[in-house]
Coordinates of C-alpha atoms in Angstrom, one line a residue:
X26 CA -0.1 0.2 0.1
X27 CA 1.4 3.4 -0.9
X28 CA 2.2 5.7 1.8
X29 CA 0.0 8.9 2.3
X30 CA 1.6 12.2 1.9
X31 CA 1.9 14.3 5.1
X32 CA -0.4 17.6 5.0
X33 CA 1.9 20.9 5.3
X34 CA 2.1 22.2 8.5
X35 CA 1.2 26.0 9.4
X36 CA 5.0 26.6 9.0
X37 CA 5.0 25.5 5.6
X38 CA 1.6 27.1 4.3
X39 CA 2.9 30.5 4.3
X40 CA 0.6 33.5 4.7
X41 CA -2.8 32.5 6.2
X42 CA -5.3 35.4 5.1
X43 CA -8.1 34.5 7.6
X44 CA -9.2 31.6 9.7
X45 CA -13.2 30.7 9.8
X46 CA -14.8 28.8 12.6
X47 CA -18.3 28.0 13.8
X48 CA -19.7 28.3 17.2
X49 CA -22.2 29.5 19.7
X50 CA -22.3 33.1 19.9
X51 CA -21.4 33.2 23.6
X52 CA -17.9 31.0 22.6
X53 CA -16.6 34.2 20.8
X54 CA -14.7 35.5 23.9
X55 CA -13.2 32.4 24.6
X56 CA -12.1 32.2 21.0
X57 CA -10.8 35.5 21.3
X58 CA -9.0 34.7 24.2
X59 CA -7.1 32.1 22.7
X60 CA -5.7 34.2 20.1
X61 CA -4.8 36.8 22.6
X62 CA -3.0 34.1 24.8
X63 CA -1.0 33.3 21.6
X64 CA 0.0 36.7 20.9
X65 CA -2.0 36.9 17.6
X66 CA -3.2 40.3 16.8
X67 CA -6.4 40.5 14.4
X68 CA -7.3 43.1 12.3
X69 CA -10.9 42.5 11.5
X70 CA -13.8 40.1 12.7
X71 CA -17.0 39.2 10.8
X72 CA -19.9 36.8 12.1
X73 CA -23.2 35.6 10.5
X74 CA -25.8 33.1 11.6
X75 CA -24.6 29.7 10.9
X76 CA -27.0 28.2 8.0
X77 CA -25.6 24.6 9.0
X78 CA -25.7 24.5 12.7
X79 CA -28.6 25.7 14.9
X80 CA -28.0 28.3 17.5
X81 CA -24.6 28.7 16.3
X82 CA -22.7 31.7 14.2
X83 CA -20.1 31.4 11.4
X84 CA -17.0 33.8 12.6
X85 CA -14.1 35.1 10.3
X86 CA -10.9 36.4 11.7
X87 CA -8.4 38.2 10.0
X88 CA -4.7 38.0 11.6
X89 CA -2.2 40.5 11.3
X90 CA 0.7 37.7 12.8
X91 CA 1.6 34.4 11.2
X92 CA 3.2 31.1 12.0
X93 CA 4.1 29.7 15.2
X94 CA 1.7 31.6 17.5
X95 CA -1.1 31.4 15.1
X96 CA -0.7 27.6 14.4
X97 CA -1.0 26.7 18.1
X98 CA -4.1 29.1 18.4
X99 CA -5.6 27.3 15.5
X100 CA -5.1 24.0 17.1
X101 CA -7.0 25.4 20.3
X102 CA -9.8 26.8 18.3
X103 CA -10.4 23.4 16.9
X104 CA -11.3 22.1 20.3
X105 CA -14.0 24.5 20.9
X106 CA -15.2 25.4 17.6
X107 CA -16.7 23.4 14.3
X108 CA -15.6 23.6 10.8
X109 CA -12.2 25.5 11.5
X110 CA -10.9 26.3 7.9
X111 CA -7.8 28.3 7.0
X112 CA -8.1 30.6 4.2
X113 CA -4.7 31.1 2.3
X114 CA -3.3 27.8 2.8
X115 CA -2.4 25.3 0.3
X116 CA -5.2 22.5 0.5
X117 CA -3.8 18.8 1.3
X118 CA -5.6 16.5 -1.2
X119 CA -5.8 12.7 -0.1
X120 CA -3.9 10.7 -2.9
X121 CA -5.2 7.3 -1.8
X122 CA -8.4 5.7 -0.3
X123 CA -6.6 4.8 2.7
X124 CA -6.0 8.8 3.3
X125 CA -9.6 8.8 4.2
X126 CA -8.2 7.5 7.7
X127 CA -7.1 11.1 8.7
X128 CA -10.7 12.2 8.7
X129 CA -11.9 9.8 11.5
X130 CA -11.4 12.2 14.2
X131 CA -12.6 15.5 12.3
X132 CA -16.3 14.8 13.0
X133 CA -18.3 17.9 13.8
X134 CA -20.2 16.1 16.6
X135 CA -19.7 12.3 17.8
X136 CA -20.7 10.0 20.7
X137 CA -22.2 11.6 23.9
X138 CA -21.8 15.2 22.4
X139 CA -25.5 15.6 21.6
X140 CA -27.1 19.5 21.7
X141 CA -29.5 20.0 24.6
X142 CA -32.6 19.9 22.2
X143 CA -31.7 16.5 21.0
X144 CA -34.4 13.9 21.8
X145 CA -31.6 11.7 23.6
X146 CA -29.8 14.5 25.5
X147 CA -31.4 13.4 28.9
X148 CA -31.1 9.7 28.3
X149 CA -27.8 8.1 29.7
X150 CA -28.5 4.9 28.0
X151 CA -29.0 6.4 24.6
X152 CA -25.7 8.4 25.2
X153 CA -23.8 5.6 26.0
X154 CA -24.9 3.7 22.9
X155 CA -24.0 6.6 20.8
X156 CA -20.5 6.7 22.2
X157 CA -20.3 2.5 21.5
X158 CA -21.0 3.6 17.6
X159 CA -18.6 6.3 17.6
X160 CA -15.6 4.3 19.0
X161 CA -16.3 1.7 16.2
X162 CA -16.2 4.5 13.3
X163 CA -13.1 6.4 15.1
X164 CA -11.1 2.9 15.4
X165 CA -12.0 1.9 11.9
X166 CA -9.1 1.9 9.3
X167 CA -9.2 1.4 5.6
X168 CA -9.0 -2.2 4.4
X169 CA -10.6 -3.8 7.7
X170 CA -13.9 -5.1 7.8
X171 CA -16.8 -3.0 9.4
X172 CA -17.7 -4.3 12.8
X173 CA -21.0 -5.9 13.1
X174 CA -23.6 -4.5 15.4
X175 CA -26.0 -6.4 17.5
X176 CA -28.9 -3.9 17.6
X177 CA -30.8 -3.9 20.5
X178 CA -34.7 -4.6 20.7
X179 CA -35.7 -0.9 21.2
X180 CA -33.2 -0.1 18.0
X181 CA -34.9 -2.6 15.8
X182 CA -38.4 -1.3 16.9
X183 CA -37.6 2.2 16.0
X184 CA -36.2 1.0 12.5
X185 CA -39.3 -1.1 11.9
X186 CA -41.5 1.8 12.3
X187 CA -39.6 3.7 9.9
X188 CA -39.0 0.8 7.6
X189 CA -42.6 -0.1 7.4
X190 CA -43.9 3.5 6.7
X191 CA -41.4 4.2 4.0
X192 CA -41.7 1.1 2.0
X193 CA -45.5 1.6 1.5
X194 CA -44.5 4.8 -0.1
X195 CA -41.8 3.8 -2.4
X196 CA -43.7 2.1 -5.4
X197 CA -45.6 5.4 -5.9
X198 CA -42.7 8.2 -5.4
X199 CA -39.2 6.6 -5.8
X200 CA -37.5 6.4 -9.2
X201 CA -37.0 3.1 -11.1
X202 CA -33.4 3.0 -10.2
X203 CA -34.1 2.9 -6.5
X204 CA -36.9 0.4 -6.9
X205 CA -34.7 -1.8 -9.1
X206 CA -32.0 -1.9 -6.2
X207 CA -34.3 -2.4 -3.1
X208 CA -35.3 -5.9 -3.6
X209 CA -31.9 -7.0 -4.2
X210 CA -31.0 -5.4 -0.9
X211 CA -33.8 -7.4 0.9
X212 CA -32.5 -10.6 -0.8
X213 CA -28.9 -10.1 -0.2
X214 CA -28.1 -7.8 2.7
X215 CA -31.1 -8.8 4.9
X216 CA -33.3 -5.6 4.5
X217 CA -36.3 -6.2 6.4
X218 CA -38.9 -4.8 8.9
X219 CA -37.3 -6.8 11.8
X220 CA -33.6 -6.5 11.0
X221 CA -31.2 -3.5 10.6
X222 CA -28.8 -4.6 7.9
X223 CA -25.1 -4.7 8.6
X224 CA -22.8 -1.8 7.0
X225 CA -20.3 -4.6 5.8
X226 CA -22.7 -6.6 3.9
X227 CA -23.9 -3.6 2.1
X228 CA -20.5 -2.3 1.3
X229 CA -19.9 -5.4 -0.4
X230 CA -23.1 -5.5 -2.3
X231 CA -22.3 -2.0 -3.6
X232 CA -18.7 -2.7 -4.3
X233 CA -19.8 -5.4 -6.9
X234 CA -22.5 -3.4 -8.3
X235 CA -21.0 0.2 -8.8
X236 CA -17.5 0.3 -7.2
X237 CA -18.9 2.2 -4.0
X238 CA -18.3 1.2 -0.7
X239 CA -19.3 2.2 2.9
X240 CA -17.1 3.5 5.7
X241 CA -18.4 4.0 9.2
X242 CA -18.4 7.4 10.4
X243 CA -19.0 8.9 14.1
X244 CA -20.7 12.0 13.0
X245 CA -21.0 14.9 10.7
X246 CA -17.9 15.7 8.4
X247 CA -17.0 18.9 7.1
X248 CA -18.4 19.4 3.3
X249 CA -14.7 19.1 2.3
X250 CA -14.1 15.7 4.0
X251 CA -17.2 14.2 2.9
X252 CA -17.0 14.8 -0.8
X253 CA -13.4 13.8 -0.6
X254 CA -14.9 10.4 0.2
X255 CA -17.1 10.5 -2.7
X256 CA -14.1 11.2 -5.1
X257 CA -12.8 7.4 -4.1
X258 CA -16.2 6.2 -4.2
X259 CA -16.6 5.7 -0.5
X260 CA -19.6 6.9 1.4
X261 CA -19.3 7.9 5.2
X262 CA -22.3 6.0 6.8
X263 CA -23.3 6.4 10.4
X264 CA -24.4 3.2 12.3
X265 CA -26.3 4.8 15.0
X266 CA -30.0 5.2 15.2
X267 CA -32.3 8.1 16.0
X268 CA -33.9 8.1 19.5
X269 CA -37.1 5.7 20.0
X270 CA -39.1 8.7 21.7
X271 CA -39.2 10.3 18.0
X272 CA -39.0 7.5 15.3
X273 CA -40.6 9.9 12.8
X274 CA -37.8 12.7 13.6
X275 CA -34.0 12.9 13.5
X276 CA -31.8 16.3 13.8
X277 CA -29.2 14.4 12.1
X278 CA -28.3 11.5 9.5
X279 CA -28.5 8.1 11.0
X280 CA -28.6 4.7 10.0
X281 CA -32.2 4.8 8.7
X282 CA -31.3 8.0 6.5
X283 CA -28.4 6.4 5.2
X284 CA -29.6 2.5 4.4
X285 CA -33.1 3.4 3.2
X286 CA -32.3 6.9 1.4
X287 CA -28.8 6.5 0.3
X288 CA -27.6 2.8 -0.4
X289 CA -30.3 2.0 -2.9
X290 CA -29.2 4.7 -5.3
X291 CA -25.4 3.9 -5.0
X292 CA -26.1 0.6 -6.5
X293 CA -27.0 2.5 -9.6
X294 CA -23.6 2.8 -11.8
X295 CA -24.9 6.3 -13.4
X296 CA -25.8 7.8 -10.1
X297 CA -22.5 6.3 -8.9
X298 CA -20.5 8.5 -11.4
X299 CA -22.4 11.4 -10.7
X300 CA -21.8 11.4 -7.1
X301 CA -17.9 10.9 -7.6
X302 CA -17.9 13.5 -9.9
X303 CA -19.2 15.9 -7.3
X304 CA -16.3 14.3 -5.1
X305 CA -13.6 14.7 -7.7
X306 CA -14.5 18.4 -8.4
X307 CA -14.1 19.5 -5.0
X308 CA -10.3 18.2 -4.5
X309 CA -8.2 21.1 -4.1
X310 CA -10.9 23.6 -4.7
X311 CA -11.4 26.7 -2.8
X312 CA -13.7 27.3 0.3
X313 CA -16.3 28.9 -2.0
X314 CA -16.4 26.4 -4.5
X315 CA -16.5 23.6 -2.1
X316 CA -19.4 25.4 -0.7
X317 CA -21.2 25.4 -4.0
X318 CA -20.4 21.9 -4.5
X319 CA -22.0 21.0 -1.1
X320 CA -25.0 22.9 -2.3
X321 CA -25.3 21.0 -5.3
X322 CA -25.1 17.7 -3.1
X323 CA -27.9 19.2 -1.2
X324 CA -30.2 19.7 -4.3
X325 CA -29.1 16.4 -6.0
X326 CA -28.0 13.3 -3.6
X327 CA -30.2 14.7 -0.7
X328 CA -33.1 16.4 -2.3
X329 CA -33.1 15.5 -6.2
X330 CA -36.1 14.7 -8.2
X331 CA -35.9 13.1 -11.7
X332 CA -38.1 12.8 -14.8
X333 CA -39.6 9.3 -16.0
X334 CA -41.7 9.8 -18.9
X335 CA -44.4 12.2 -17.6
X336 CA -43.9 11.5 -14.1
X337 CA -41.3 13.1 -11.6
X338 CA -39.7 10.6 -9.2
X339 CA -37.7 11.0 -6.0
X340 CA -33.8 10.2 -5.9
X341 CA -32.6 12.4 -3.0
X342 CA -32.0 10.6 0.0
X343 CA -33.4 13.4 2.1
X344 CA -36.8 12.6 0.5
X345 CA -36.6 9.1 0.3
X346 CA -35.9 8.8 4.2
X347 CA -38.6 11.4 5.1
X348 CA -42.4 10.3 5.4
X349 CA -43.7 13.9 4.9
X350 CA -41.2 15.0 2.4
X351 CA -41.7 12.2 -0.1
X352 CA -45.3 13.1 -0.5
X353 CA -45.1 16.8 -0.1
X354 CA -42.3 17.1 -3.0
X355 CA -45.3 15.8 -5.3
X356 CA -47.6 18.4 -4.7
X357 CA -48.0 21.7 -6.3
X358 CA -46.6 23.7 -3.3
X359 CA -43.0 23.5 -4.0
X360 CA -41.3 24.9 -7.2
X361 CA -39.6 22.8 -9.6
X362 CA -36.6 24.0 -11.8
X363 CA -34.6 21.9 -14.4
X364 CA -31.2 20.9 -13.2
X365 CA -28.6 23.6 -14.0
X366 CA -25.4 23.3 -11.8
X367 CA -24.5 26.9 -12.3
X368 CA -28.0 28.1 -10.8
X369 CA -28.1 25.5 -8.3
X370 CA -25.0 25.9 -6.7
X371 CA -25.8 29.5 -5.4
X372 CA -29.5 28.7 -4.3
X373 CA -30.3 29.2 -0.7
X374 CA -32.2 26.5 0.9
X375 CA -33.6 25.8 4.6
X376 CA -32.4 22.8 6.7
X377 CA -35.2 22.5 9.0
X378 CA -38.3 22.3 7.0
X379 CA -39.6 20.9 3.6
X380 CA -38.0 22.4 0.8
X381 CA -39.3 25.2 -1.2
X382 CA -37.3 24.4 -4.3
X383 CA -36.4 21.1 -6.1
X384 CA -34.1 20.6 -9.0
X385 CA -35.2 17.9 -11.5
X386 CA -32.7 16.0 -13.7
X387 CA -33.5 14.4 -16.9
X388 CA -31.5 11.7 -16.2
X389 CA -28.5 10.8 -14.0
X390 CA -26.5 10.5 -17.4
X391 CA -27.5 14.2 -18.1
X392 CA -26.8 15.2 -14.8
X393 CA -23.5 13.7 -14.6
X394 CA -22.6 15.3 -17.9
X395 CA -23.6 18.6 -16.5
X396 CA -21.8 18.1 -13.5
X397 CA -18.5 17.4 -15.3
X398 CA -19.0 20.4 -17.4
X399 CA -19.4 22.4 -14.4
X400 CA -16.6 20.9 -12.8
X401 CA -14.1 21.7 -15.7
X402 CA -14.6 25.2 -14.9
X403 CA -13.5 25.3 -11.3
X404 CA -10.1 27.3 -11.1
X405 CA -7.5 24.9 -10.2
X406 CA -4.1 24.8 -11.5
X407 CA -4.3 21.2 -12.2
X408 CA -6.8 18.2 -12.7
X409 CA -7.7 15.0 -11.2
X410 CA -8.3 11.4 -12.2
X411 CA -9.3 8.4 -10.0
X412 CA -7.5 5.1 -10.9
X413 CA -9.9 2.3 -9.8
X414 CA -7.1 -0.2 -10.0
X415 CA -4.8 1.5 -7.5
X416 CA -7.5 3.5 -5.6
X417 CA -5.7 6.6 -6.3
X418 CA -6.0 10.1 -7.3
X419 CA -3.7 11.2 -10.1
X420 CA -3.0 14.8 -10.1
X421 CA -2.5 16.2 -13.5
X422 CA -0.4 19.1 -13.3
X423 CA 2.4 19.0 -15.8
X424 CA 3.3 18.0 -19.2
X425 CA 4.6 14.6 -17.8
X426 CA 1.1 14.1 -16.3
X427 CA -0.5 14.8 -19.5
X428 CA 1.9 12.7 -21.5
X429 CA 1.2 9.5 -19.2
X430 CA -2.7 10.1 -19.3
X431 CA -2.3 10.2 -23.0
X432 CA -0.6 7.1 -23.1
X433 CA -3.1 5.3 -21.3
X434 CA -6.0 6.6 -23.3
X435 CA -4.2 5.5 -26.3
X436 CA -3.7 1.9 -25.0
X437 CA -7.7 1.9 -24.4
X438 CA -8.6 3.3 -27.7
X439 CA -6.3 0.5 -29.3
X440 CA -8.1 -2.3 -27.3
X441 CA -11.4 -0.7 -28.3
X442 CA -10.4 -0.9 -32.0
X443 CA -9.3 -4.2 -31.8
X444 CA -12.7 -5.3 -30.2
X445 CA -14.5 -3.6 -33.1
X446 CA -12.5 -5.2 -35.6
X447 CA -13.0 -8.9 -33.9
X448 CA -16.9 -7.9 -33.8
X449 CA -17.1 -7.2 -37.3
X450 CA -15.2 -10.1 -38.3
X451 CA -17.2 -12.3 -36.3
X452 CA -20.6 -10.9 -37.8
X453 CA -19.0 -11.3 -41.3

């Protein structure tokens, strides 16, 4: 296995233009105190309501001092804030699928760390269970089998309530690709009302169908880290389940959302390719462009609709795992727009209520082609290519890289020409 490249340290990244982080408003003073403690002077501070986290604010501070003190301060900020990013640094790009191991402890929330309004906040047993699932993900390394979980009777009961309600709605509202995959998941992966399937079984199934695989995650990842997984055809999936007191509601993705909403679609090759295009486009992109790609993810993989003849069906996991939204999206109340990446990427959206706007794709192939065209316009001094044989990202940033790529493509063209010749001879 190839060794992973070390990310650059703060002493190597040169000038830091700004530091962005998300935290509750009353945590700004502790953040500024950290900067002061390390003699980091700032010339500018901005704040705004966070769109991603309830009751939180996004802050941006512009430092006037650099290097050692700033690096230490940033490390401390990461302990009290969420989504800490550095503007102006060279962006590290994972080169091999094993590099995803670096993200295991970068989740924005995990284990017993629940918000006060979470249904399981005061339930000590549930919080302990959440820590159990988080520990599995935090200890997992690429190449290992995903540990099997023995779900409790209460957890299966919660799954049963959700599974039964949703599967009754799928025939009418889900797209054909979803409906084709679901019976296979029942046959091969143990999908049923009385059984929560295992990530390892599903991962093996998807790998054979589309080259995708699952990887356990302890909680929410940043948009950049999550999209990077898609570049390698890896989907970070949670194993914990929502609190049993509210089986029809979850404030975060859980195993029901992942396995009932996402997994069936990843079994489709065209959808898998579209998802990977989003991930590849994110590698080395600026924070602004990553934000746009995350928005595209929201309007497609989470809340996408597609045309089937005269009908419009759901393929987004946020719809397919929600009893209310799966029916609401088919009413006349929300607005439907044709999927155009340039427009969808800058569209605002709510995260705590049904979507007022949905984007409709003609097909996954057309959506994939549009995404490739959109990605080609993202300003980068290089291009990237995924090699499925080595599970590496090839960064093409010079004449040598282009020459090697041309050589590979020439070999593939020769093979295709030889195949066409043999087919012609056989028919004659």
